Amino acid sequence: MKIRGFIKPEILLYLSFILFSSFLMWKTFRVNSGGNMQIATKVWSDFSATIPLIRSFSLGSNIPPQYPLFAGPPIRYHFIFFALVGYLEKVGMRIDYALNILSSFSFTFLLTMIYLLGKEIFKDKKVGLFAVILFIFNGSFGFVEFFKTHPLSIETPNQILKNLTFSSFGPYDGKVVSAFWSMNIFTNQRHLAFAYASFLLLVYLIYKYSRDPDKFNLVKTLSLGIFIGIFPFIHLAVFGMMCIALLTMFMIYPKLRINILIIGLTALIIAIPQYLYMGSAQVKPDFFNPGYLVKPLTLDNFFRYWFFNLGLGLIILPIGLLISNRTQRKIFIPFLLMFLVGNSFQFSPEIAANHKFFNLFALGANFYISLVLVTLWGKKWLAKLFVVSAFIPLTLTGVIDIFPIINDPLIEIADVANNPTSSFIQKNTSKESVFLNANYLLDPASLAGRNTYLGWPYFAWSAGYDTTARDQKLRSFFTLKDKVSACKFLKAEKINFIEIQEPYGIDNMNVDYVFFDANFISVFINQKNKLKIFDVDKSCK
């Protein structure tokens, strides 16, 4: 039997998406043969929030959902992706398989939607393919920073291959080019790829049905509305972006206005209860905060910032818009609005979180940059020379920044079976228990799926919780010198167990070890790291 022609180039392309996605996810997180977690150093910080959230569903009982690093109030973080990972682990799938399979699927979904949207709008597979390449290998001028410390020489290829640090990591390293352009955001924020892919799917479907409105029946319309409606619990920011896109497409596609209105109303009916459950943020930033990370905000600084962050693409993008037709240009409007919204408003305590708007804007811009490259490649040799010379700065930073992920060493974390404290907690405490934790990051109680009183404050603060007030409560608690007052606090905060470690794992916390030994009943002692667990219910009768 002849199989010639059976494997089409597109099938190979989709397979490459799967392989690349799987490589990214498995390279940064896995469980070794000894049962311990191995976490890449560049995702370790974010995973200190990710693992407790997953474990709160797999080993804990986080229903109704709370944020596991800030026990008590309803969860304000989009949790569905991690809950699904948790339930897969709960039914027997190992945590790395559960997380990496869903993450790989999500990233493959994103790459596929980039390709399909570029192919559909511009009727050219090459535009879709180039858009994928430009997405993976970002076009910022971050490579300028790399060459400041690694001057161009015969050793440059070897230096890139062995590179361990991102070319630029603004604003955290003081450089102008953002930390959020590399693939690092998708290995850290495992739920983001699915959210972006779903946004592109929305744009793809609306565009496709705008060409043939009769096929957009009520069932398809309601299904899309329901899908969008569940997004506040999947990714709240992208839900907002979808709403912006729907409003835009309501204006530019008159023949689909009834469909889009039904989609929007259906989505809102489903979304509003989710939003009401999460509640408003305890920490509220100034809503109107123009300029993003451009400080001080001047026209010169604004242009400089975005020139370095968008690179040569900022110049090529207008050309792509000029040579595209009116129908194709319409699609850019929702992406452009992401850029304008991200530069105008602040939706969370950390302004850097607005990067989600700009990543999506850049993703949309790549279609038009790709159109220019593909169009010029079809011209004479001089145009081809321009494409080659432009392609280098459009991808060089991304090439440099992929190797810190490839070369990233792993940190080993003893999981529950190999962690005596976590093992005790899992076996001997209620799944609903709340722990006053002795460590901010990957506390034994968090690994065992129990909610903690105050994990690393950044995570809860960025989700809108008032970590300052809780930290002050915690410090006040440790100044108490009588058992009655201590028990009153613990009962009021619904804390079931206290972890006390010597030295205490949280900086600058003055702990009276003698007071706890004298007044509280210890149910577990880890002699190796001098950690004790005290039972509040038994001690405060």
mmCIF file of C-alpha atoms in Angstrom, residues 14-249:
data_model
loop_
_atom_site.group_PDB
_atom_site.id
_atom_site.type_symbol
_atom_site.label_atom_id
_atom_site.label_comp_id
_atom_site.label_asym_id
_atom_site.label_seq_id
_atom_site.Cartn_x
_atom_site.Cartn_y
_atom_site.Cartn_z
ATOM 1 C CA TYR A 14 1.021 20.128 14.152
ATOM 2 C CA LEU A 15 3.267 17.318 15.380
ATOM 3 C CA SER A 16 6.092 19.831 15.769
ATOM 4 C CA PHE A 17 3.742 22.013 17.840
ATOM 5 C CA ILE A 18 3.038 19.055 20.130
ATOM 6 C CA LEU A 19 6.717 18.167 20.474
ATOM 7 C CA PHE A 20 7.822 21.741 21.176
ATOM 8 C CA SER A 21 5.013 22.295 23.682
ATOM 9 C CA SER A 22 5.781 19.042 25.483
ATOM 10 C CA PHE A 23 9.481 19.864 25.600
ATOM 11 C CA LEU A 24 8.845 23.267 27.205
ATOM 12 C CA MET A 25 6.581 21.890 29.894
ATOM 13 C CA TRP A 26 8.520 18.731 30.775
ATOM 14 C CA LYS A 27 11.825 20.620 30.763
ATOM 15 C CA THR A 28 10.614 22.931 33.510
ATOM 16 C CA PHE A 29 8.709 20.548 35.783
ATOM 17 C CA ARG A 30 8.786 16.823 36.449
ATOM 18 C CA VAL A 31 8.869 14.185 39.176
ATOM 19 C CA ASN A 32 12.002 12.046 39.429
ATOM 20 C CA SER A 33 12.279 8.312 40.057
ATOM 21 C CA GLY A 34 12.522 8.954 43.803
ATOM 22 C CA GLY A 35 9.147 10.683 43.851
ATOM 23 C CA ASN A 36 10.470 14.204 44.386
ATOM 24 C CA MET A 37 9.490 17.233 42.329
ATOM 25 C CA GLN A 38 12.113 18.793 40.088
ATOM 26 C CA ILE A 39 11.313 22.415 39.305
ATOM 27 C CA ALA A 40 13.355 24.639 36.983
ATOM 28 C CA THR A 41 14.832 27.642 38.773
ATOM 29 C CA LYS A 42 13.090 30.083 36.433
ATOM 30 C CA VAL A 43 9.638 28.753 37.300
ATOM 31 C CA TRP A 44 10.320 27.894 40.933
ATOM 32 C CA SER A 45 8.851 31.132 42.282
ATOM 33 C CA ASP A 46 5.529 30.902 40.417
ATOM 34 C CA PHE A 47 5.280 27.194 41.168
ATOM 35 C CA SER A 48 5.387 28.083 44.857
ATOM 36 C CA ALA A 49 1.836 29.293 44.231
ATOM 37 C CA THR A 50 0.908 26.772 41.521
ATOM 38 C CA ILE A 51 1.665 23.604 43.522
ATOM 39 C CA PRO A 52 -0.345 24.645 46.622
ATOM 40 C CA LEU A 53 -3.303 25.525 44.386
ATOM 41 C CA ILE A 54 -3.197 22.152 42.623
ATOM 42 C CA ARG A 55 -2.730 20.263 45.872
ATOM 43 C CA SER A 56 -5.631 22.091 47.525
ATOM 44 C CA PHE A 57 -7.870 20.187 45.097
ATOM 45 C CA SER A 58 -5.998 16.878 44.870
ATOM 46 C CA LEU A 59 -4.982 16.310 48.516
ATOM 47 C CA GLY A 60 -7.159 18.928 50.171
ATOM 48 C CA SER A 61 -10.840 19.789 49.952
ATOM 49 C CA ASN A 62 -10.922 23.283 48.505
ATOM 50 C CA ILE A 63 -14.673 23.595 47.919
ATOM 51 C CA PRO A 64 -15.927 26.307 47.958
ATOM 52 C CA PRO A 65 -12.587 27.514 46.594
ATOM 53 C CA GLN A 66 -10.282 29.660 48.689
ATOM 54 C CA TYR A 67 -6.826 30.918 47.792
ATOM 55 C CA PRO A 68 -4.621 28.311 49.525
ATOM 56 C CA LEU A 69 -1.948 30.866 50.465
ATOM 57 C CA PHE A 70 -4.501 33.209 52.055
ATOM 58 C CA ALA A 71 -7.053 31.021 53.813
ATOM 59 C CA GLY A 72 -10.494 32.386 54.556
ATOM 60 C CA PRO A 73 -11.945 34.653 51.844
ATOM 61 C CA PRO A 74 -13.262 33.302 48.520
ATOM 62 C CA ILE A 75 -10.631 32.747 45.871
ATOM 63 C CA ARG A 76 -9.873 35.751 43.678
ATOM 64 C CA TYR A 77 -7.582 33.869 41.321
ATOM 65 C CA HIS A 78 -8.678 32.030 38.173
ATOM 66 C CA PHE A 79 -8.391 28.459 39.368
ATOM 67 C CA ILE A 80 -10.201 26.091 36.973
ATOM 68 C CA PHE A 81 -7.093 24.983 35.061
ATOM 69 C CA PHE A 82 -5.277 24.063 38.272
ATOM 70 C CA ALA A 83 -8.378 22.478 39.785
ATOM 71 C CA LEU A 84 -8.559 20.193 36.749
ATOM 72 C CA VAL A 85 -4.890 19.279 37.247
ATOM 73 C CA GLY A 86 -5.659 18.607 40.903
ATOM 74 C CA TYR A 87 -8.591 16.340 40.144
ATOM 75 C CA LEU A 88 -6.488 14.385 37.654
ATOM 76 C CA GLU A 89 -3.937 13.819 40.410
ATOM 77 C CA LYS A 90 -6.757 12.945 42.796
ATOM 78 C CA VAL A 91 -7.935 10.093 40.544
ATOM 79 C CA GLY A 92 -4.419 8.663 40.291
ATOM 80 C CA MET A 93 -2.440 10.560 37.657
ATOM 81 C CA ARG A 94 0.989 11.703 38.830
ATOM 82 C CA ILE A 95 1.160 15.469 39.270
ATOM 83 C CA ASP A 96 3.755 16.071 36.538
ATOM 84 C CA TYR A 97 1.723 14.088 34.007
ATOM 85 C CA ALA A 98 -1.460 15.910 35.000
ATOM 86 C CA LEU A 99 0.083 19.377 34.799
ATOM 87 C CA ASN A 100 2.327 18.844 31.786
ATOM 88 C CA ILE A 101 -0.261 17.078 29.632
ATOM 89 C CA LEU A 102 -2.783 19.879 30.146
ATOM 90 C CA SER A 103 -0.069 22.519 29.704
ATOM 91 C CA SER A 104 1.242 20.897 26.517
ATOM 92 C CA PHE A 105 -2.267 20.621 25.112
ATOM 93 C CA SER A 106 -2.932 24.281 25.916
ATOM 94 C CA PHE A 107 0.276 25.527 24.315
ATOM 95 C CA THR A 108 -0.280 23.314 21.265
ATOM 96 C CA PHE A 109 -3.789 24.752 21.058
ATOM 97 C CA LEU A 110 -2.310 28.265 21.094
ATOM 98 C CA LEU A 111 0.269 27.569 18.372
ATOM 99 C CA THR A 112 -2.421 25.909 16.266
ATOM 100 C CA MET A 113 -4.784 28.869 16.598
ATOM 101 C CA ILE A 114 -2.033 31.327 15.654
ATOM 102 C CA TYR A 115 -1.341 29.304 12.526
ATOM 103 C CA LEU A 116 -5.004 28.818 11.612
ATOM 104 C CA LEU A 117 -5.947 32.460 12.170
ATOM 105 C CA GLY A 118 -3.073 33.708 10.014
ATOM 106 C CA LYS A 119 -3.902 31.156 7.339
ATOM 107 C CA GLU A 120 -7.642 31.975 7.385
ATOM 108 C CA ILE A 121 -7.409 35.764 7.338
ATOM 109 C CA PHE A 122 -4.619 36.115 4.795
ATOM 110 C CA LYS A 123 -5.361 32.937 2.821
ATOM 111 C CA ASP A 124 -1.721 31.953 3.044
ATOM 112 C CA LYS A 125 -0.215 29.170 5.145
ATOM 113 C CA LYS A 126 3.127 30.959 5.155
ATOM 114 C CA VAL A 127 1.636 33.941 7.006
ATOM 115 C CA GLY A 128 0.355 31.600 9.704
ATOM 116 C CA LEU A 129 3.703 29.819 9.927
ATOM 117 C CA PHE A 130 5.709 33.045 10.166
ATOM 118 C CA ALA A 131 3.313 34.320 12.838
ATOM 119 C CA VAL A 132 4.048 31.215 14.923
ATOM 120 C CA ILE A 133 7.805 31.702 14.521
ATOM 121 C CA LEU A 134 7.616 35.389 15.455
ATOM 122 C CA PHE A 135 5.528 34.478 18.493
ATOM 123 C CA ILE A 136 7.999 31.881 19.780
ATOM 124 C CA PHE A 137 11.074 33.994 19.033
ATOM 125 C CA ASN A 138 10.124 37.502 20.134
ATOM 126 C CA GLY A 139 11.313 40.538 18.209
ATOM 127 C CA SER A 140 12.269 42.902 21.027
ATOM 128 C CA PHE A 141 15.665 44.572 21.106
ATOM 129 C CA GLY A 142 16.624 42.575 24.174
ATOM 130 C CA PHE A 143 19.563 41.177 22.199
ATOM 131 C CA VAL A 144 21.212 44.611 22.519
ATOM 132 C CA GLU A 145 21.524 43.986 26.263
ATOM 133 C CA PHE A 146 22.949 40.525 25.609
ATOM 134 C CA PHE A 147 25.697 41.908 23.379
ATOM 135 C CA LYS A 148 26.608 44.532 25.978
ATOM 136 C CA THR A 149 27.881 41.732 28.206
ATOM 137 C CA HIS A 150 28.804 39.331 25.379
ATOM 138 C CA PRO A 151 30.502 41.391 22.647
ATOM 139 C CA LEU A 152 30.081 39.958 19.161
ATOM 140 C CA SER A 153 32.897 37.527 18.426
ATOM 141 C CA ILE A 154 33.662 34.067 17.112
ATOM 142 C CA GLU A 155 32.464 32.772 20.508
ATOM 143 C CA THR A 156 28.994 34.293 20.140
ATOM 144 C CA PRO A 157 27.196 31.126 18.915
ATOM 145 C CA ASN A 158 28.678 29.131 21.788
ATOM 146 C CA GLN A 159 27.760 31.862 24.290
ATOM 147 C CA ILE A 160 24.161 31.818 23.062
ATOM 148 C CA LEU A 161 23.978 28.024 23.255
ATOM 149 C CA LYS A 162 25.282 28.038 26.846
ATOM 150 C CA ASN A 163 23.308 31.094 27.938
ATOM 151 C CA LEU A 164 21.698 30.869 31.402
ATOM 152 C CA THR A 165 20.106 34.307 31.781
ATOM 153 C CA PHE A 166 17.461 36.165 29.821
ATOM 154 C CA SER A 167 18.811 39.029 27.755
ATOM 155 C CA SER A 168 16.630 41.537 29.602
ATOM 156 C CA PHE A 169 14.234 41.200 32.530
ATOM 157 C CA GLY A 170 12.630 44.603 32.958
ATOM 158 C CA PRO A 171 11.408 46.104 35.156
ATOM 159 C CA TYR A 172 12.978 43.752 37.708
ATOM 160 C CA ASP A 173 16.577 44.177 36.519
ATOM 161 C CA GLY A 174 16.251 47.883 35.723
ATOM 162 C CA LYS A 175 16.402 47.346 31.948
ATOM 163 C CA VAL A 176 13.904 48.756 29.496
ATOM 164 C CA VAL A 177 12.987 45.541 27.653
ATOM 165 C CA SER A 178 10.264 43.610 29.457
ATOM 166 C CA ALA A 179 10.699 40.210 31.101
ATOM 167 C CA PHE A 180 7.401 39.078 29.606
ATOM 168 C CA TRP A 181 8.283 38.446 25.954
ATOM 169 C CA SER A 182 10.004 35.065 26.251
ATOM 170 C CA MET A 183 8.447 31.613 26.489
ATOM 171 C CA ASN A 184 9.151 31.866 30.215
ATOM 172 C CA ILE A 185 5.703 33.354 30.864
ATOM 173 C CA PHE A 186 4.052 30.228 29.449
ATOM 174 C CA THR A 187 6.200 27.792 31.424
ATOM 175 C CA ASN A 188 5.403 29.802 34.571
ATOM 176 C CA GLN A 189 1.759 30.706 33.944
ATOM 177 C CA ARG A 190 0.567 27.334 32.699
ATOM 178 C CA HIS A 191 -3.057 28.469 32.297
ATOM 179 C CA LEU A 192 -2.255 31.457 30.064
ATOM 180 C CA ALA A 193 -1.796 29.581 26.771
ATOM 181 C CA PHE A 194 -5.289 28.078 26.870
ATOM 182 C CA ALA A 195 -6.776 31.505 27.595
ATOM 183 C CA TYR A 196 -4.962 33.155 24.674
ATOM 184 C CA ALA A 197 -5.849 30.270 22.368
ATOM 185 C CA SER A 198 -9.505 30.657 23.318
ATOM 186 C CA PHE A 199 -9.365 34.380 22.550
ATOM 187 C CA LEU A 200 -7.956 33.598 19.102
ATOM 188 C CA LEU A 201 -10.634 30.945 18.626
ATOM 189 C CA LEU A 202 -13.284 33.588 19.309
ATOM 190 C CA VAL A 203 -11.755 35.935 16.722
ATOM 191 C CA TYR A 204 -11.361 33.060 14.256
ATOM 192 C CA LEU A 205 -14.986 31.940 14.549
ATOM 193 C CA ILE A 206 -16.469 35.432 14.337
ATOM 194 C CA TYR A 207 -14.322 36.210 11.298
ATOM 195 C CA LYS A 208 -15.210 32.919 9.627
ATOM 196 C CA TYR A 209 -18.946 33.347 10.217
ATOM 197 C CA SER A 210 -18.817 36.956 9.034
ATOM 198 C CA ARG A 211 -18.070 35.475 5.610
ATOM 199 C CA ASP A 212 -21.106 33.179 5.837
ATOM 200 C CA PRO A 213 -23.557 34.436 8.520
ATOM 201 C CA ASP A 214 -26.218 31.831 7.720
ATOM 202 C CA LYS A 215 -24.024 29.096 9.215
ATOM 203 C CA PHE A 216 -23.893 30.883 12.575
ATOM 204 C CA ASN A 217 -27.005 29.237 14.001
ATOM 205 C CA LEU A 218 -28.470 29.592 17.486
ATOM 206 C CA VAL A 219 -26.817 26.451 18.857
ATOM 207 C CA LYS A 220 -23.354 27.642 17.804
ATOM 208 C CA THR A 221 -24.086 31.120 19.119
ATOM 209 C CA LEU A 222 -25.218 29.904 22.545
ATOM 210 C CA SER A 223 -22.333 27.422 22.765
ATOM 211 C CA LEU A 224 -19.831 30.206 22.188
ATOM 212 C CA GLY A 225 -21.577 32.376 24.777
ATOM 213 C CA ILE A 226 -21.453 29.587 27.361
ATOM 214 C CA PHE A 227 -17.778 28.946 26.625
ATOM 215 C CA ILE A 228 -16.897 32.610 27.132
ATOM 216 C CA GLY A 229 -19.137 32.805 30.192
ATOM 217 C CA ILE A 230 -17.084 30.312 32.200
ATOM 218 C CA PHE A 231 -13.887 32.310 31.659
ATOM 219 C CA PRO A 232 -13.789 34.399 34.844
ATOM 220 C CA PHE A 233 -12.825 31.202 36.678
ATOM 221 C CA ILE A 234 -10.462 30.165 33.837
ATOM 222 C CA HIS A 235 -8.718 33.500 33.269
ATOM 223 C CA LEU A 236 -10.402 36.683 34.433
ATOM 224 C CA ALA A 237 -8.161 39.071 32.482
ATOM 225 C CA VAL A 238 -8.695 37.232 29.203
ATOM 226 C CA PHE A 239 -12.437 37.195 29.884
ATOM 227 C CA GLY A 240 -12.214 40.997 29.937
ATOM 228 C CA MET A 241 -10.258 40.904 26.681
ATOM 229 C CA MET A 242 -12.927 38.714 25.116
ATOM 230 C CA CYS A 243 -15.577 41.248 26.136
ATOM 231 C CA ILE A 244 -13.553 44.007 24.468
ATOM 232 C CA ALA A 245 -13.245 41.868 21.334
ATOM 233 C CA LEU A 246 -16.993 41.170 21.292
ATOM 234 C CA LEU A 247 -17.812 44.871 21.567
ATOM 235 C CA THR A 248 -15.407 45.605 18.730
ATOM 236 C CA MET A 249 -16.784 42.893 16.480
#
